[in-house]
mmCIF file of C-alpha atoms in Angstrom:
data_model
loop_
_atom_site.group_PDB
_atom_site.id
_atom_site.type_symbol
_atom_site.label_atom_id
_atom_site.label_comp_id
_atom_site.label_asym_id
_atom_site.label_seq_id
_atom_site.Cartn_x
_atom_site.Cartn_y
_atom_site.Cartn_z
ATOM 1 C CA ALA A 134 71.575 84.531 92.945
ATOM 2 C CA ILE A 135 72.875 81.840 95.524
ATOM 3 C CA ALA A 136 69.041 80.547 96.320
ATOM 4 C CA ALA A 137 68.703 79.685 93.019
ATOM 5 C CA VAL A 138 72.137 77.523 93.033
ATOM 6 C CA GLU A 139 70.690 75.652 95.934
ATOM 7 C CA GLU A 140 67.609 75.199 94.264
ATOM 8 C CA TRP A 141 69.004 74.089 91.289
ATOM 9 C CA VAL A 142 71.561 71.479 93.210
ATOM 10 C CA ARG A 143 68.462 70.306 95.519
ATOM 11 C CA GLN A 144 66.921 69.436 92.067
ATOM 12 C CA ASN A 145 69.835 67.960 90.713
ATOM 13 C CA PRO A 146 71.162 65.360 93.388
ATOM 14 C CA GLU A 147 73.181 63.272 91.412
ATOM 15 C CA PRO A 148 76.639 65.199 89.905
ATOM 16 C CA ASN A 149 76.883 62.486 87.069
ATOM 17 C CA ALA A 150 73.711 62.781 85.720
ATOM 18 C CA CYS A 151 73.621 67.056 85.699
ATOM 19 C CA ASP A 152 73.239 69.792 83.132
ATOM 20 C CA ARG A 153 76.674 70.908 83.839
ATOM 21 C CA GLU A 154 76.507 74.621 81.640
ATOM 22 C CA ALA A 155 73.157 75.068 83.882
ATOM 23 C CA LEU A 156 75.027 75.332 86.706
ATOM 24 C CA ILE A 157 77.936 76.850 85.730
ATOM 25 C CA ALA A 158 75.652 79.846 84.280
ATOM 26 C CA LEU A 159 74.255 80.297 87.503
ATOM 27 C CA VAL A 160 77.128 80.078 89.637
ATOM 28 C CA THR A 161 78.825 82.669 87.109
ATOM 29 C CA GLN A 162 75.897 84.709 87.861
ATOM 30 C CA CYS A 163 76.221 84.643 91.300
ATOM 31 C CA LEU A 164 79.678 86.278 91.396
ATOM 32 C CA ASP A 165 78.975 88.526 88.451
ATOM 33 C CA VAL A 166 76.169 90.480 90.838
ATOM 34 C CA GLY A 167 78.990 90.207 93.708
ATOM 35 C CA VAL A 168 78.851 87.365 95.411
ATOM 36 C CA PRO A 169 82.476 86.681 96.976
ATOM 37 C CA PRO A 170 84.073 82.848 96.056
ATOM 38 C CA SER A 171 84.733 82.587 99.977
ATOM 39 C CA SER A 172 80.438 82.633 100.354
ATOM 40 C CA ILE A 173 79.972 80.000 102.541
ATOM 41 C CA PRO A 174 76.779 79.326 101.569
ATOM 42 C CA LEU A 175 77.295 79.220 97.852
ATOM 43 C CA ARG A 176 80.722 76.612 98.551
ATOM 44 C CA GLN A 177 78.075 74.516 100.667
ATOM 45 C CA ALA A 178 75.736 73.885 98.341
ATOM 46 C CA LEU A 179 78.404 73.157 95.897
ATOM 47 C CA VAL A 180 80.504 70.519 98.112
ATOM 48 C CA HIS A 181 79.199 67.793 96.121
ATOM 49 C CA HIS A 182 79.428 69.324 92.420
ATOM 50 C CA HIS A 183 82.545 70.636 92.650
ATOM 51 C CA ALA A 184 83.744 68.457 89.765
ATOM 52 C CA LEU A 185 81.249 69.838 87.302
ATOM 53 C CA LEU A 186 82.968 73.229 87.734
ATOM 54 C CA GLU A 187 86.696 71.957 86.928
ATOM 55 C CA GLY A 188 88.107 73.573 83.305
ATOM 56 C CA GLU A 189 86.560 76.952 83.936
ATOM 57 C CA GLU A 190 88.875 79.736 84.876
ATOM 58 C CA LYS A 191 86.748 82.447 85.621
ATOM 59 C CA LEU A 192 85.777 79.401 88.599
ATOM 60 C CA ALA A 193 89.274 78.768 89.854
ATOM 61 C CA LYS A 194 89.012 81.138 92.811
ATOM 62 C CA LEU A 195 85.511 79.144 94.042
ATOM 63 C CA ARG A 196 86.921 75.819 93.302
ATOM 64 C CA GLU A 197 89.837 76.657 95.779
ATOM 65 C CA TYR A 198 86.872 77.380 98.672
ATOM 66 C CA ILE A 199 85.348 74.824 97.803
ATOM 67 C CA ARG A 200 87.891 72.059 97.920
ATOM 68 C CA LEU A 201 88.704 74.058 101.194
ATOM 69 C CA GLU A 202 85.043 73.599 102.619
ATOM 70 C CA ARG A 203 85.139 69.648 101.333
ATOM 71 C CA GLN A 204 88.410 69.044 103.503
ATOM 72 C CA LYS A 205 86.354 70.674 106.380
ATOM 73 C CA GLN A 206 83.661 68.526 106.249
ATOM 74 C CA GLY A 207 86.158 65.533 105.925
ATOM 75 C CA LEU A 208 86.585 65.230 101.748
ATOM 76 C CA ASP A 209 89.609 64.830 99.838
ATOM 77 C CA LEU A 210 91.697 64.892 103.138
ATOM 78 C CA ASP A 211 94.651 63.251 100.924
ATOM 79 C CA GLU A 212 94.448 66.064 98.270
ATOM 80 C CA PRO A 213 97.410 67.915 98.586
ATOM 81 C CA GLU A 214 96.814 71.388 98.637
ATOM 82 C CA THR A 215 98.077 73.866 95.948
ATOM 83 C CA GLU A 216 99.862 77.691 96.300
ATOM 84 C CA ASP A 217 96.591 78.822 94.680
ATOM 85 C CA ALA A 218 94.752 76.933 98.172
ATOM 86 C CA ALA A 219 96.710 78.026 100.311
ATOM 87 C CA ASP A 220 96.054 82.117 99.120
ATOM 88 C CA ALA A 221 92.867 81.144 99.149
ATOM 89 C CA GLY A 222 93.215 80.204 102.859
ATOM 90 C CA ASP A 223 94.822 83.202 103.934
ATOM 91 C CA GLU A 224 92.203 85.238 102.443
ATOM 92 C CA GLU A 225 88.963 83.459 103.595
ATOM 93 C CA GLU A 226 88.603 85.439 106.948
ATOM 94 C CA PRO A 227 88.184 89.095 105.266
ATOM 95 C CA GLU A 228 86.004 87.760 102.405
ATOM 96 C CA GLU A 229 83.772 85.699 104.539
ATOM 97 C CA GLN A 230 80.409 88.452 104.530
ATOM 98 C CA ASP A 231 77.056 87.223 104.013
ATOM 99 C CA PHE A 232 74.039 89.336 103.571
ATOM 100 C CA SER A 233 70.219 88.584 103.987
ATOM 101 C CA GLU A 234 68.187 89.453 100.088
ATOM 102 C CA GLU A 235 66.624 92.041 102.441
ATOM 103 C CA GLN A 236 69.716 93.615 104.135
ATOM 104 C CA ARG A 237 71.376 93.697 100.525
ATOM 105 C CA GLU A 238 68.306 95.583 99.200
ATOM 106 C CA ALA A 239 67.989 98.499 101.879
ATOM 107 C CA GLU A 240 71.790 99.162 101.983
ATOM 108 C CA ARG A 241 71.563 99.429 97.725
ATOM 109 C CA VAL A 242 68.545 101.587 98.091
ATOM 110 C CA ALA A 243 70.377 104.075 100.450
ATOM 111 C CA VAL A 244 73.357 104.367 98.907
ATOM 112 C CA ALA A 245 71.741 104.830 95.763
ATOM 113 C CA ALA A 246 70.391 107.876 97.320
ATOM 114 C CA ALA A 247 73.634 109.251 97.864
ATOM 115 C CA LEU A 248 75.324 108.036 94.358
ATOM 116 C CA LEU A 249 72.692 108.883 92.175
ATOM 117 C CA GLY A 250 74.106 111.214 89.124
ATOM 118 C CA LYS A 251 77.947 110.739 91.030
ATOM 119 C CA ASN A 252 80.781 109.551 89.352
ATOM 120 C CA LEU A 253 82.858 106.803 91.320
ATOM 121 C CA LEU A 254 86.074 105.720 90.906
ATOM 122 C CA LEU A 255 87.464 102.374 92.424
ATOM 123 C CA LEU A 256 91.578 101.869 92.662
ATOM 124 C CA GLY A 257 93.193 98.572 93.200
ATOM 125 C CA GLY A 258 94.274 95.785 90.878
ATOM 126 C CA VAL A 259 93.013 94.165 88.209
ATOM 127 C CA PRO A 260 89.682 96.473 86.790
ATOM 128 C CA LYS A 261 86.395 94.441 87.074
ATOM 129 C CA GLN A 262 84.112 95.854 84.770
ATOM 130 C CA LYS A 263 80.951 93.601 85.009
ATOM 131 C CA VAL A 264 81.362 95.176 88.669
ATOM 132 C CA CYS A 265 81.261 98.296 87.564
ATOM 133 C CA ASP A 266 78.229 98.118 85.303
ATOM 134 C CA VAL A 267 76.197 95.921 88.155
ATOM 135 C CA LEU A 268 77.263 99.237 90.359
ATOM 136 C CA GLN A 269 75.937 101.709 87.661
ATOM 137 C CA ASP A 270 72.916 99.587 87.092
ATOM 138 C CA GLN A 271 71.969 99.312 91.383
ATOM 139 C CA LEU A 272 73.079 102.693 91.951
ATOM 140 C CA GLY A 273 72.295 104.932 89.722
ATOM 141 C CA CYS A 274 76.228 106.428 89.300
ATOM 142 C CA SER A 275 79.158 106.291 86.539
ATOM 143 C CA ALA A 276 81.412 103.430 87.985
ATOM 144 C CA ARG A 277 85.134 103.459 86.742
ATOM 145 C CA TRP A 278 87.870 100.883 87.966
ATOM 146 C CA LEU A 279 91.239 102.042 86.960
ATOM 147 C CA ARG A 280 94.522 99.339 87.237
ATOM 148 C CA THR A 281 96.804 99.707 90.083
ATOM 149 C CA SER A 282 99.577 98.078 91.539
ATOM 150 C CA LYS A 283 101.188 98.243 94.865
ATOM 151 C CA THR A 284 103.972 100.060 93.418
ATOM 152 C CA ASP A 285 102.177 103.127 91.892
ATOM 153 C CA LYS A 286 102.651 106.335 92.868
ATOM 154 C CA ALA A 287 99.616 108.159 93.940
ATOM 155 C CA ALA A 288 100.444 111.331 91.400
ATOM 156 C CA LYS A 289 99.616 109.083 88.383
ATOM 157 C CA PHE A 290 96.229 109.350 89.309
ATOM 158 C CA GLU A 291 95.419 112.645 91.361
ATOM 159 C CA ALA A 292 93.346 114.117 88.510
ATOM 160 C CA ASP A 293 91.078 111.200 88.450
ATOM 161 C CA ILE A 294 90.850 111.397 91.802
ATOM 162 C CA ARG A 295 89.930 114.670 92.422
ATOM 163 C CA LYS A 296 87.551 114.848 89.614
ATOM 164 C CA ALA A 297 85.323 111.880 91.339
ATOM 165 C CA ASP A 298 82.626 112.180 93.854
ATOM 166 C CA TYR A 299 83.210 109.334 95.740
ATOM 167 C CA VAL A 300 86.499 107.461 95.834
ATOM 168 C CA VAL A 301 86.620 103.360 96.485
ATOM 169 C CA VAL A 302 90.154 102.164 97.388
ATOM 170 C CA VAL A 303 90.660 98.830 97.776
ATOM 171 C CA LYS A 304 93.211 98.666 100.675
ATOM 172 C CA ASN A 305 95.324 95.606 100.307
ATOM 173 C CA LEU A 306 95.781 96.030 95.964
ATOM 174 C CA VAL A 307 97.410 99.243 96.278
ATOM 175 C CA SER A 308 100.093 101.250 97.360
ATOM 176 C CA HIS A 309 100.122 103.138 100.750
ATOM 177 C CA ASP A 310 100.889 106.311 99.047
ATOM 178 C CA ILE A 311 97.849 106.300 96.856
ATOM 179 C CA CYS A 312 95.652 105.352 99.762
ATOM 180 C CA ASP A 313 97.040 108.406 102.239
ATOM 181 C CA LYS A 314 96.775 110.223 99.224
ATOM 182 C CA ALA A 315 93.487 109.502 98.048
ATOM 183 C CA ARG A 316 92.287 110.278 101.446
ATOM 184 C CA GLU A 317 93.773 113.693 101.429
ATOM 185 C CA TRP A 318 92.817 115.005 98.087
ATOM 186 C CA THR A 319 89.140 113.950 98.458
ATOM 187 C CA LYS A 320 89.363 115.732 101.887
ATOM 188 C CA GLU A 321 90.558 118.858 100.459
ATOM 189 C CA THR A 322 87.931 118.499 97.530
ATOM 190 C CA GLY A 323 85.091 117.758 99.917
ATOM 191 C CA ARG A 324 84.577 114.621 97.892
ATOM 192 C CA HIS A 325 84.778 111.109 99.714
ATOM 193 C CA CYS A 326 87.110 108.295 100.408
ATOM 194 C CA VAL A 327 86.153 104.644 101.435
ATOM 195 C CA VAL A 328 88.697 102.031 102.239
ATOM 196 C CA LEU A 329 87.631 98.369 101.141
ATOM 197 C CA ARG A 330 89.349 96.332 103.556
ATOM 198 C CA SER A 331 87.663 93.012 102.157
ATOM 199 C CA GLY A 332 86.406 91.688 99.426
ATOM 200 C CA TYR A 333 85.602 93.292 95.874
ATOM 201 C CA GLY A 334 83.029 92.402 94.424
ATOM 202 C CA ALA A 335 79.341 94.607 93.867
ATOM 203 C CA VAL A 336 77.971 93.350 97.379
ATOM 204 C CA GLN A 337 80.938 94.303 99.373
ATOM 205 C CA ILE A 338 81.388 97.429 97.937
ATOM 206 C CA VAL A 339 77.962 98.855 97.792
ATOM 207 C CA HIS A 340 78.200 97.485 101.880
ATOM 208 C CA HIS A 341 81.356 99.638 102.493
ATOM 209 C CA LEU A 342 79.676 102.212 100.901
ATOM 210 C CA TYR A 343 76.652 102.037 103.060
ATOM 211 C CA GLU A 344 78.851 101.781 106.414
ATOM 212 C CA TYR A 345 80.558 105.130 105.193
ATOM 213 C CA LEU A 346 77.425 106.605 104.985
ATOM 214 C CA LEU A 347 76.200 105.728 107.757
ATOM 215 C CA GLY A 348 79.570 107.118 109.596
ATOM 216 C CA ARG A 349 78.800 110.681 108.131
ATOM 217 C CA ASP A 350 75.135 110.437 109.105
ATOM 218 C CA PRO A 351 74.646 113.199 112.207
#
């Protein structure tokens, strides 16, 4: 997906003469398939075309990372940092993790073999249905994402956690109680709990599931 954006930029070097909607469609597709807004190749590809993304609320986070990239390259040095940009900078290190297409496919195949026909439950923050759709399509499992906050108690989700074959917990977006109890309850039921420490797009989720399965592989 990133390669398509890079190719489009190469073919359209002058931002003022570009088809804005075409670029937005390509960038949105990248995010929908799990490319994180902090992706270095993505933001570097868009560093001179950032203005075309203005006004698109769903691309706000990506625009902040592009702005940081422009500053890193010596551009926009006089532009004041916004609160959102500061937050993006704080998240930059854990979010940055790019994989080759070959690695992504190898990990997807391995995870799909384990999750085929299984129930996958995701906990943390605001549910992302598009990510669930991608996971279901790529892994052959059912995927459900429940809205949670850092103040929620685990008991609220106990029944869902106990029924799921695999539980993925977005660590930074849930309470310690949920994280601890999810591990405890899945251990009791003989199921699986994966703690997602960074990134929560489809690519990152598959990668964490892959790493988890590797750890369990004798």
